[in-house]
CSV table of C-alpha atoms in Angstrom, one decimal:
chain,number,residue,atom,x,y,z
A,249,UNK,CA,122.4,96.8,57.0
A,250,UNK,CA,121.0,96.1,60.5
A,251,UNK,CA,119.5,92.7,60.8
A,252,UNK,CA,119.1,89.6,62.9
A,253,UNK,CA,122.2,87.9,61.5
A,254,UNK,CA,124.8,89.4,63.7
A,255,UNK,CA,127.2,86.5,63.3
A,256,UNK,CA,129.8,85.4,60.9
A,257,UNK,CA,128.5,83.3,58.0
A,258,UNK,CA,130.5,80.2,57.4
A,259,UNK,CA,128.0,78.6,55.0
A,260,UNK,CA,126.5,79.3,51.6
A,261,UNK,CA,123.7,81.7,52.2
A,262,UNK,CA,126.0,84.7,51.9
A,263,UNK,CA,124.7,85.0,48.4
A,264,UNK,CA,121.5,86.4,49.9
A,265,UNK,CA,123.4,89.5,51.2
A,266,UNK,CA,126.0,90.2,48.5
A,267,UNK,CA,126.8,93.7,49.8
A,268,UNK,CA,127.3,92.5,53.3
A,269,UNK,CA,129.5,89.7,52.2
A,270,UNK,CA,131.5,92.2,50.1
A,271,UNK,CA,131.9,94.5,53.1
A,272,UNK,CA,133.0,91.7,55.4
A,273,UNK,CA,135.7,90.8,52.9
A,274,UNK,CA,136.8,94.4,52.3
A,275,UNK,CA,137.2,95.0,56.1
A,276,UNK,CA,139.0,91.7,56.6
A,277,UNK,CA,141.4,92.5,53.8
A,278,UNK,CA,142.0,96.0,55.1
A,279,UNK,CA,142.7,94.7,58.7
A,280,UNK,CA,145.1,92.0,57.6
A,281,UNK,CA,146.9,94.5,55.3
A,282,UNK,CA,147.3,97.1,58.1
A,283,UNK,CA,148.4,94.5,60.7
A,284,UNK,CA,151.0,93.1,58.3
A,285,UNK,CA,152.3,96.6,57.5
A,286,UNK,CA,152.7,97.3,61.2
A,287,UNK,CA,150.2,100.2,61.2
A,288,UNK,CA,147.7,98.5,63.5
A,289,UNK,CA,148.1,96.4,66.6
A,290,UNK,CA,145.3,93.8,66.5
A,291,UNK,CA,145.0,93.8,70.3
A,292,UNK,CA,144.3,97.6,70.1
A,293,UNK,CA,141.3,96.9,67.8
A,294,UNK,CA,139.8,94.5,70.4
A,295,UNK,CA,140.4,97.1,73.1
A,296,UNK,CA,138.6,99.8,71.2
A,297,UNK,CA,135.6,97.6,70.6
A,298,UNK,CA,135.4,96.3,74.2
A,299,UNK,CA,135.5,99.9,75.6
A,300,UNK,CA,132.6,101.2,73.4
A,301,UNK,CA,130.6,97.9,73.5
A,302,UNK,CA,130.8,97.2,77.2
A,303,UNK,CA,132.2,100.1,79.2
A,304,UNK,CA,131.2,103.6,77.8
A,305,UNK,CA,127.5,104.2,77.2
A,306,UNK,CA,124.5,106.2,78.2
A,307,UNK,CA,124.5,105.0,81.8
A,308,UNK,CA,127.4,107.4,82.3
A,309,UNK,CA,125.3,110.4,81.2
A,310,UNK,CA,122.4,109.1,83.4
A,311,UNK,CA,124.6,109.3,86.4
A,312,UNK,CA,125.5,112.9,85.6
A,313,UNK,CA,121.8,113.8,85.2
A,314,UNK,CA,120.8,112.1,88.5
A,315,UNK,CA,123.6,114.0,90.3
A,316,UNK,CA,122.4,117.3,88.8
A,317,UNK,CA,118.9,116.5,90.0
A,318,UNK,CA,120.0,115.8,93.6
A,319,UNK,CA,123.0,118.1,94.2
A,320,UNK,CA,122.5,121.9,93.7
A,321,UNK,CA,126.2,122.5,94.0
A,322,UNK,CA,126.9,120.0,91.2
A,323,UNK,CA,124.2,121.5,89.0
A,324,UNK,CA,125.8,124.9,89.5
A,325,UNK,CA,129.2,123.4,88.5
A,326,UNK,CA,127.6,121.8,85.4
A,327,UNK,CA,126.2,125.1,84.4
A,328,UNK,CA,129.5,127.0,84.8
A,329,UNK,CA,132.0,124.3,83.5
A,330,UNK,CA,130.3,121.2,82.2
A,331,UNK,CA,133.5,119.6,81.0
A,332,UNK,CA,135.1,119.8,84.5
A,333,UNK,CA,131.9,118.7,86.3
A,334,UNK,CA,131.5,115.7,84.1
A,335,UNK,CA,135.2,114.8,84.4
A,336,UNK,CA,134.7,114.5,88.1
A,337,UNK,CA,133.0,111.1,87.3
A,338,UNK,CA,136.0,110.1,85.2
A,339,UNK,CA,134.0,110.7,82.0
A,340,UNK,CA,136.4,112.6,79.7
A,341,UNK,CA,138.4,112.6,76.4
A,342,UNK,CA,137.6,111.7,72.9
A,343,UNK,CA,134.4,113.4,71.5
A,344,UNK,CA,133.7,114.9,74.9
A,345,UNK,CA,136.7,117.3,75.2
A,346,UNK,CA,134.4,120.4,75.4
A,347,UNK,CA,131.0,119.8,76.9
A,348,UNK,CA,128.0,122.0,77.2
A,349,UNK,CA,124.9,121.0,79.2
A,350,UNK,CA,121.5,122.4,78.0
A,351,UNK,CA,118.7,122.4,80.6
A,352,UNK,CA,115.1,121.6,79.9
A,353,UNK,CA,112.5,123.7,81.8
A,354,UNK,CA,108.8,124.1,81.8
A,355,UNK,CA,109.0,126.4,78.8
A,356,UNK,CA,112.2,125.3,77.0
A,357,UNK,CA,113.0,121.9,75.5
A,358,UNK,CA,116.4,121.1,74.0
A,359,UNK,CA,117.2,118.8,71.1
A,360,UNK,CA,120.7,117.8,69.9
A,361,UNK,CA,121.7,116.9,66.3
A,362,UNK,CA,124.7,117.0,64.0
A,363,UNK,CA,123.3,117.8,60.6
A,364,UNK,CA,126.7,117.6,58.9
A,365,UNK,CA,128.0,114.2,60.3
A,366,UNK,CA,127.5,112.4,63.6
A,367,UNK,CA,129.0,114.5,66.4
A,368,UNK,CA,127.9,113.1,69.7
A,369,UNK,CA,129.2,113.2,73.3
A,370,UNK,CA,130.9,109.8,73.5
A,371,UNK,CA,132.2,109.8,77.1
A,372,UNK,CA,128.6,110.4,78.5
A,373,UNK,CA,126.4,108.6,75.9
A,374,UNK,CA,128.7,106.1,74.2
A,375,UNK,CA,128.4,105.7,70.4
A,376,UNK,CA,125.4,107.2,68.7
A,377,UNK,CA,122.4,105.1,67.7
A,378,UNK,CA,122.0,104.5,63.9
A,379,UNK,CA,119.1,106.9,63.7
A,380,UNK,CA,121.1,109.8,65.1
A,381,UNK,CA,123.6,109.4,62.2
A,382,UNK,CA,121.0,108.8,59.5
A,383,UNK,CA,119.4,111.2,57.0
A,384,UNK,CA,115.8,111.2,58.4
A,385,UNK,CA,117.1,112.7,61.8
A,386,UNK,CA,119.8,114.9,60.4
A,387,UNK,CA,117.6,116.5,57.8
A,388,UNK,CA,114.4,117.0,59.9
A,389,UNK,CA,115.6,117.8,63.5
A,390,UNK,CA,116.3,121.5,62.5
A,391,UNK,CA,113.3,122.2,60.3
A,392,UNK,CA,110.6,120.0,62.0
A,393,UNK,CA,111.7,119.2,65.5
A,394,UNK,CA,108.1,118.6,66.7
A,395,UNK,CA,107.7,116.0,63.9
A,396,UNK,CA,110.8,114.3,65.0
A,397,UNK,CA,109.7,114.2,68.6
A,398,UNK,CA,106.4,112.8,67.4
A,399,UNK,CA,108.3,109.9,65.8
A,400,UNK,CA,109.4,109.0,69.3
A,401,UNK,CA,105.9,109.4,70.8
A,402,UNK,CA,106.9,112.7,72.4
A,403,UNK,CA,104.3,115.5,72.5
A,404,UNK,CA,105.1,118.8,74.2
A,405,UNK,CA,102.6,121.6,75.1
A,406,UNK,CA,102.2,124.3,72.4
A,407,UNK,CA,103.8,127.0,74.5
A,408,UNK,CA,107.1,125.1,74.9
A,409,UNK,CA,110.0,126.6,72.9
A,410,UNK,CA,112.2,124.0,71.2
A,411,UNK,CA,115.9,124.8,71.0
A,412,UNK,CA,117.8,122.7,68.6
A,413,UNK,CA,121.6,122.4,69.0
A,414,UNK,CA,123.4,121.6,65.7
A,415,UNK,CA,126.9,120.3,66.7
A,416,UNK,CA,128.9,122.1,64.0
A,417,UNK,CA,132.2,122.4,65.9
A,418,UNK,CA,133.9,120.4,68.7
A,419,UNK,CA,131.5,121.4,71.4
A,420,UNK,CA,129.4,118.4,72.5
A,421,UNK,CA,125.9,118.9,73.9
A,422,UNK,CA,124.1,116.9,76.6
A,423,UNK,CA,120.5,117.6,77.4
A,424,UNK,CA,119.6,117.8,81.1
A,425,UNK,CA,116.0,116.5,81.2
A,426,UNK,CA,113.4,117.7,83.7
A,427,UNK,CA,113.1,115.5,86.8
A,428,UNK,CA,109.8,113.8,86.7
A,429,UNK,CA,107.2,114.6,89.4
A,430,UNK,CA,106.7,112.0,92.2
A,431,UNK,CA,110.4,111.0,92.4
A,432,UNK,CA,111.3,112.9,95.6
A,433,UNK,CA,111.9,109.8,97.6
A,434,UNK,CA,114.3,108.1,95.1
A,435,UNK,CA,118.0,107.7,95.5
A,436,UNK,CA,120.5,109.0,93.0
A,437,UNK,CA,121.0,105.5,91.6
A,438,UNK,CA,117.2,105.0,91.3
A,439,UNK,CA,116.9,108.3,89.5
A,440,UNK,CA,119.7,107.4,87.1
A,441,UNK,CA,117.8,104.2,86.2
A,442,UNK,CA,114.9,106.4,84.9
A,443,UNK,CA,117.1,108.5,82.6
A,444,UNK,CA,117.2,107.3,79.0
A,445,UNK,CA,119.7,107.9,76.2
A,446,UNK,CA,116.9,109.4,74.1
A,447,UNK,CA,116.0,111.9,76.9
A,448,UNK,CA,119.7,113.1,77.0
A,449,UNK,CA,119.6,113.7,73.2
A,450,UNK,CA,116.2,115.4,73.7
A,451,UNK,CA,113.9,113.2,71.6
A,452,UNK,CA,112.0,112.1,74.8
A,453,UNK,CA,111.2,113.3,78.2
A,454,UNK,CA,112.0,111.3,81.4
A,455,UNK,CA,109.0,109.5,82.8
A,456,UNK,CA,108.6,108.3,86.3
A,457,UNK,CA,108.9,104.6,86.5
A,458,UNK,CA,105.6,102.7,86.2
A,459,UNK,CA,105.6,101.6,89.8
A,460,UNK,CA,105.4,105.3,90.8
A,461,UNK,CA,102.5,106.2,88.5
B,123,UNK,CA,131.4,121.9,50.0
B,124,UNK,CA,127.8,121.6,49.1
B,125,UNK,CA,127.8,117.8,49.4
B,126,UNK,CA,125.1,115.3,50.4
B,127,UNK,CA,126.4,115.3,54.0
B,128,UNK,CA,124.9,118.8,54.5
B,129,UNK,CA,121.3,117.6,55.2
B,130,UNK,CA,119.7,120.2,57.5
B,131,UNK,CA,116.3,121.1,56.2
B,132,UNK,CA,116.0,118.5,53.5
B,133,UNK,CA,112.7,116.7,52.9
B,134,UNK,CA,111.8,113.1,52.0
B,135,UNK,CA,113.9,110.8,54.0
B,136,UNK,CA,111.0,109.4,56.0
B,137,UNK,CA,110.4,108.9,59.7
B,138,UNK,CA,113.1,108.4,62.4
B,139,UNK,CA,113.3,104.8,63.6
B,140,UNK,CA,114.3,104.3,67.2
B,141,UNK,CA,116.6,101.4,68.3
B,142,UNK,CA,117.3,100.0,71.7
B,143,UNK,CA,120.1,101.4,73.8
B,144,UNK,CA,121.7,98.0,73.9
B,145,UNK,CA,122.4,98.0,70.1
B,146,UNK,CA,125.9,99.1,69.5
B,147,UNK,CA,127.1,97.5,66.3
B,148,UNK,CA,125.3,95.6,63.6
B,149,UNK,CA,127.6,92.9,62.4
B,150,UNK,CA,131.2,92.1,63.0
B,151,UNK,CA,132.4,94.2,60.1
B,152,UNK,CA,131.1,97.3,61.7
B,153,UNK,CA,133.1,96.6,64.9
B,154,UNK,CA,136.2,96.1,62.8
B,155,UNK,CA,135.6,99.2,60.6
B,156,UNK,CA,135.0,101.3,63.7
B,157,UNK,CA,138.2,100.0,65.5
B,158,UNK,CA,140.4,100.3,62.4
B,159,UNK,CA,139.3,103.9,62.0
B,160,UNK,CA,140.2,104.8,65.6
B,161,UNK,CA,143.4,102.8,65.5
B,162,UNK,CA,144.6,104.5,62.3
B,163,UNK,CA,143.5,107.9,63.7
B,164,UNK,CA,145.9,107.2,66.5
B,165,UNK,CA,148.8,107.3,63.9
B,166,UNK,CA,148.4,111.1,63.9
B,167,UNK,CA,148.5,111.4,60.1
B,168,UNK,CA,145.3,113.4,59.7
B,169,UNK,CA,142.9,115.7,61.6
B,170,UNK,CA,139.3,115.0,62.4
B,171,UNK,CA,138.4,117.6,59.7
B,172,UNK,CA,140.4,115.8,57.1
B,173,UNK,CA,138.6,112.6,58.0
B,174,UNK,CA,135.2,114.4,57.7
B,175,UNK,CA,136.2,115.9,54.3
B,176,UNK,CA,137.3,112.5,53.0
B,177,UNK,CA,133.8,111.2,53.6
B,178,UNK,CA,132.0,114.3,52.3
B,179,UNK,CA,133.9,114.1,49.0
B,180,UNK,CA,132.0,111.0,47.9
B,181,UNK,CA,129.5,111.6,45.1
B,182,UNK,CA,126.0,112.3,46.6
B,183,UNK,CA,124.4,109.0,45.3
B,184,UNK,CA,127.1,107.0,47.0
B,185,UNK,CA,127.0,109.0,50.2
B,186,UNK,CA,123.2,108.7,50.4
B,187,UNK,CA,123.1,105.0,49.9
B,188,UNK,CA,126.0,104.0,52.2
B,189,UNK,CA,125.4,102.8,55.7
B,190,UNK,CA,127.2,104.8,58.4
B,191,UNK,CA,130.3,102.6,58.8
B,192,UNK,CA,130.6,102.4,55.0
B,193,UNK,CA,131.2,106.2,55.1
B,194,UNK,CA,133.9,105.6,57.7
B,195,UNK,CA,135.5,102.7,55.7
B,196,UNK,CA,135.5,104.9,52.5
B,197,UNK,CA,137.1,107.8,54.4
B,198,UNK,CA,139.7,105.5,56.0
B,199,UNK,CA,140.8,103.9,52.8
B,200,UNK,CA,141.0,107.3,51.1
B,201,UNK,CA,143.2,108.8,53.8
B,202,UNK,CA,145.5,105.8,54.0
B,203,UNK,CA,146.1,106.0,50.2
B,204,UNK,CA,146.4,109.9,50.2
B,205,UNK,CA,149.1,109.7,53.0
B,206,UNK,CA,151.0,107.0,51.1
B,207,UNK,CA,150.5,104.6,54.0
B,208,UNK,CA,149.0,102.0,51.6
B,209,UNK,CA,148.5,101.8,47.9
B,210,UNK,CA,145.3,101.3,46.0
B,211,UNK,CA,146.7,98.0,44.7
B,212,UNK,CA,147.4,96.8,48.3
B,213,UNK,CA,143.8,97.7,49.2
B,214,UNK,CA,142.6,95.4,46.3
B,215,UNK,CA,144.8,92.5,47.2
B,216,UNK,CA,145.0,92.8,51.0
B,217,UNK,CA,148.7,92.0,50.8
B,218,UNK,CA,151.6,94.4,51.4
B,219,UNK,CA,153.5,95.1,48.1
B,220,UNK,CA,156.3,97.0,49.8
B,221,UNK,CA,157.9,97.6,53.2
B,222,UNK,CA,155.9,99.4,55.9
B,223,UNK,CA,156.3,103.2,55.9
B,224,UNK,CA,159.3,104.4,57.9
B,225,UNK,CA,158.8,106.1,61.2
B,226,UNK,CA,155.1,105.4,61.7
B,227,UNK,CA,154.2,103.0,64.5
B,228,UNK,CA,151.0,101.3,65.4
B,229,UNK,CA,149.1,102.6,68.5
B,230,UNK,CA,149.8,99.8,71.0
B,231,UNK,CA,146.8,98.2,72.8
B,232,UNK,CA,148.3,99.3,76.1
B,233,UNK,CA,147.9,103.0,75.1
B,234,UNK,CA,144.3,102.9,73.9
B,235,UNK,CA,142.7,103.8,77.2
B,236,UNK,CA,145.1,106.7,77.7
B,237,UNK,CA,144.7,108.0,74.2
B,238,UNK,CA,140.9,108.0,74.5
B,239,UNK,CA,141.0,109.7,77.9
B,240,UNK,CA,143.3,112.5,76.6
B,241,UNK,CA,141.2,113.0,73.4
B,242,UNK,CA,142.2,116.0,71.3
B,243,UNK,CA,141.4,119.3,73.0
B,244,UNK,CA,140.7,121.9,70.3
B,245,UNK,CA,141.0,125.1,72.3
B,246,UNK,CA,143.9,127.4,71.2
B,247,UNK,CA,145.0,130.9,71.7
B,248,UNK,CA,144.0,133.4,69.0
B,249,UNK,CA,146.3,136.3,68.0
B,250,UNK,CA,143.5,138.9,67.7
B,251,UNK,CA,140.7,139.9,70.0
B,252,UNK,CA,137.2,138.5,69.4
B,253,UNK,CA,135.2,140.6,67.0
B,254,UNK,CA,131.8,139.8,68.5
B,255,UNK,CA,130.3,139.5,72.0
B,256,UNK,CA,127.3,137.7,73.4
B,257,UNK,CA,124.1,139.5,72.4
B,258,UNK,CA,125.6,140.8,69.1
B,259,UNK,CA,123.6,140.4,65.9
B,260,UNK,CA,125.6,138.5,63.2
B,261,UNK,CA,125.0,137.3,59.7
B,262,UNK,CA,126.6,134.2,58.2
B,263,UNK,CA,128.5,135.1,55.1
B,264,UNK,CA,127.0,133.7,51.9
B,265,UNK,CA,130.0,131.5,50.9
B,266,UNK,CA,129.9,128.2,49.1
B,267,UNK,CA,133.5,126.9,49.1
B,268,UNK,CA,134.4,123.7,47.3
B,269,UNK,CA,136.5,122.9,50.3
B,270,UNK,CA,135.4,121.6,53.8
B,271,UNK,CA,133.4,124.0,55.9
B,272,UNK,CA,131.2,123.7,59.0
B,273,UNK,CA,128.7,126.4,58.1
B,274,UNK,CA,125.8,124.5,56.8
B,275,UNK,CA,123.8,125.8,53.8
B,276,UNK,CA,120.7,126.4,55.8
B,277,UNK,CA,122.3,129.2,57.8
B,278,UNK,CA,124.3,131.0,55.0
B,279,UNK,CA,123.1,134.5,54.6
B,280,UNK,CA,120.9,134.2,57.7
B,281,UNK,CA,121.0,136.5,60.8
B,282,UNK,CA,121.2,135.3,64.4
B,283,UNK,CA,122.3,136.4,67.8
B,284,UNK,CA,125.6,135.4,69.6
B,285,UNK,CA,124.4,133.2,72.5
B,286,UNK,CA,127.8,131.9,73.8
B,287,UNK,CA,131.4,132.6,73.3
B,288,UNK,CA,133.5,129.4,73.4
B,289,UNK,CA,137.0,131.0,73.1
B,290,UNK,CA,139.6,130.1,70.4
B,291,UNK,CA,139.2,126.7,68.7
B,292,UNK,CA,141.1,125.0,65.9
B,293,UNK,CA,139.4,126.3,62.7
B,294,UNK,CA,137.8,123.4,60.8
B,295,UNK,CA,138.2,124.8,57.3
B,296,UNK,CA,142.0,125.1,57.6
B,297,UNK,CA,142.3,121.9,59.7
B,298,UNK,CA,140.7,120.1,56.8
B,299,UNK,CA,143.7,121.2,54.6
B,300,UNK,CA,146.1,119.8,57.2
B,301,UNK,CA,146.9,123.1,58.9
B,302,UNK,CA,146.1,122.0,62.4
B,303,UNK,CA,147.6,124.9,64.3
B,304,UNK,CA,145.3,127.7,63.0
B,305,UNK,CA,142.5,128.8,65.4
B,306,UNK,CA,139.9,131.4,65.5
B,307,UNK,CA,137.1,132.6,67.8
B,308,UNK,CA,134.2,130.3,68.1
B,309,UNK,CA,130.6,131.5,68.9
B,310,UNK,CA,127.3,129.8,69.5
B,311,UNK,CA,124.8,131.6,67.4
B,312,UNK,CA,121.0,131.3,67.9
B,313,UNK,CA,118.8,131.6,64.8
B,314,UNK,CA,115.1,132.2,65.3
B,315,UNK,CA,113.2,129.4,63.5
B,316,UNK,CA,111.3,132.1,61.6
B,317,UNK,CA,114.6,133.4,60.1
B,318,UNK,CA,115.5,130.0,58.9
B,319,UNK,CA,112.2,128.3,57.9
B,320,UNK,CA,109.7,131.2,57.4
B,321,UNK,CA,106.2,130.0,56.8
B,322,UNK,CA,107.0,126.4,57.9
B,323,UNK,CA,108.8,127.5,61.1
B,324,UNK,CA,107.9,126.1,64.5
B,325,UNK,CA,108.3,128.3,67.6
B,326,UNK,CA,111.9,128.1,68.8
B,327,UNK,CA,115.5,128.5,67.7
B,328,UNK,CA,118.4,126.6,66.2
B,329,UNK,CA,121.8,127.1,67.7
B,330,UNK,CA,125.0,126.5,65.8
B,331,UNK,CA,128.7,126.8,66.7
B,332,UNK,CA,130.3,129.1,64.1
B,333,UNK,CA,133.8,130.5,63.8
B,334,UNK,CA,134.4,134.2,63.3
B,335,UNK,CA,135.5,134.0,59.7
B,336,UNK,CA,132.0,132.7,58.9
B,337,UNK,CA,130.3,135.8,60.4
B,338,UNK,CA,129.8,139.5,59.6
B,339,UNK,CA,128.1,142.2,61.7
B,340,UNK,CA,124.4,142.5,61.1
C-alpha cells in the first residue's frame, strides 16, 4: 500500500487503485459515524496523529543510548530499572510501560521482534516501520536472524551469539548498541546523532560517522 | 489460536525491505485508522488482548493479504459491533441509525497526552507464590487452544531456561476474554536455537515472555 501518492485524490485516477480508494472511503465513513455518535472527538484524532508523526520517534531512544554510553551511573540504572531510567527523560506510557534494555557486547548481539503482532517500544522508538510489522521479518527473525541481518547489510563475526527477543507479553525491549570506536571526543548529542532506529531494534550496528572514519 | 498471525519460523515471505526513519504513515487513511483505533481504545470497552484477538480471528488468506492498518481497521470495526457501540448496518452507511450509547463518552483531545503518558501498566499482585525461579528448566505445555494465547507454536513442547522473572502481569489469555483483573507470574525464558530449529539452527538463543500457566517443570 506504500507508494508515492501520499495525498488525497480529488480527480479520476482513483480507478487505478480501487483497493486504496475503497479503504479511504471505509475509514472516512467510520470516522464520520463515530464522531456523529459522540464516540470520537475529531480534535483528539489530530492530536494522536501529531504526537506520533512529529513528537515521539527514535530520536528519543537515541538520547537514552547516548546517555548510557557516556554516564556509567545511568547505565547502571538502565540495567537495574530500565522503565524508571527511561522515564527520567519523560519517555513513558503507552507501549513502554515495562521496559527492558538488552546490551550488545563483543560476543552477544540482540535482536527484537514480535512474531505474533507488532509490539514495539513506542515512547523510545515511535511507531514501528512497516517491515517490523510484516511477515518477512516476523517469520524469519527467530529462525534465521543472520539472514535478516544480511538483508540490512549487517554481517557479524561467526563467534557472536545472537539473542532474539520475541515480545510475547507487555515487556518492551530496547537494544543498547555498542559504542563505535573513535567516538571518544564526541558529546552526548553528537553520539545520539549516530544512533539509528535500526540499531536499537538490532538489525544494524552503530557506525562512526563518515567524518570520523 | 493457530492463526496466520503466529508467524515465527515460517518460510517463503521473502526478504525484509528497510524504509527510512522519516516514513510514519503511507496515506491519509492510515493516519485516520491509527488515530481512530487509539481514540476508541480510550473508551475503555476492550483490553489490548481483545483487540489482538479480533485481528487474529480473520481467516488466514485475509490476514496474510491485508496491509497492517487494514488489520487494525478490521479489528476496530469488529470490536465496535461486538460491544454494541455501532451496528453492522451503520458501518455500511456511515450514518447513525439510532441514538449514541448511553454512558460512553469520547476521549477529549485535551486528555490525549495524559492518557498516553499513563499508558496501561500490566503489573498486578498474584495470589500464589511463583512456581519457578531464574535458572530453572521449564517446558512449554503442548496446548493448541482455539482462543487467544501468547505462547507461539514454535515454542510449544520445547524446553528452555528461565532467564528473568518479571513479577505478576495481567494474563493475556483471560484478558482476551474480557477478564482484565486476572494476573499470573511472568517469566522470560531462553530457548537455545538448537532446541527450536535443530539442523537449521544458528548459534544463539530466542527469548520469550511466558506466563506460568504456559509452563511445566522440565
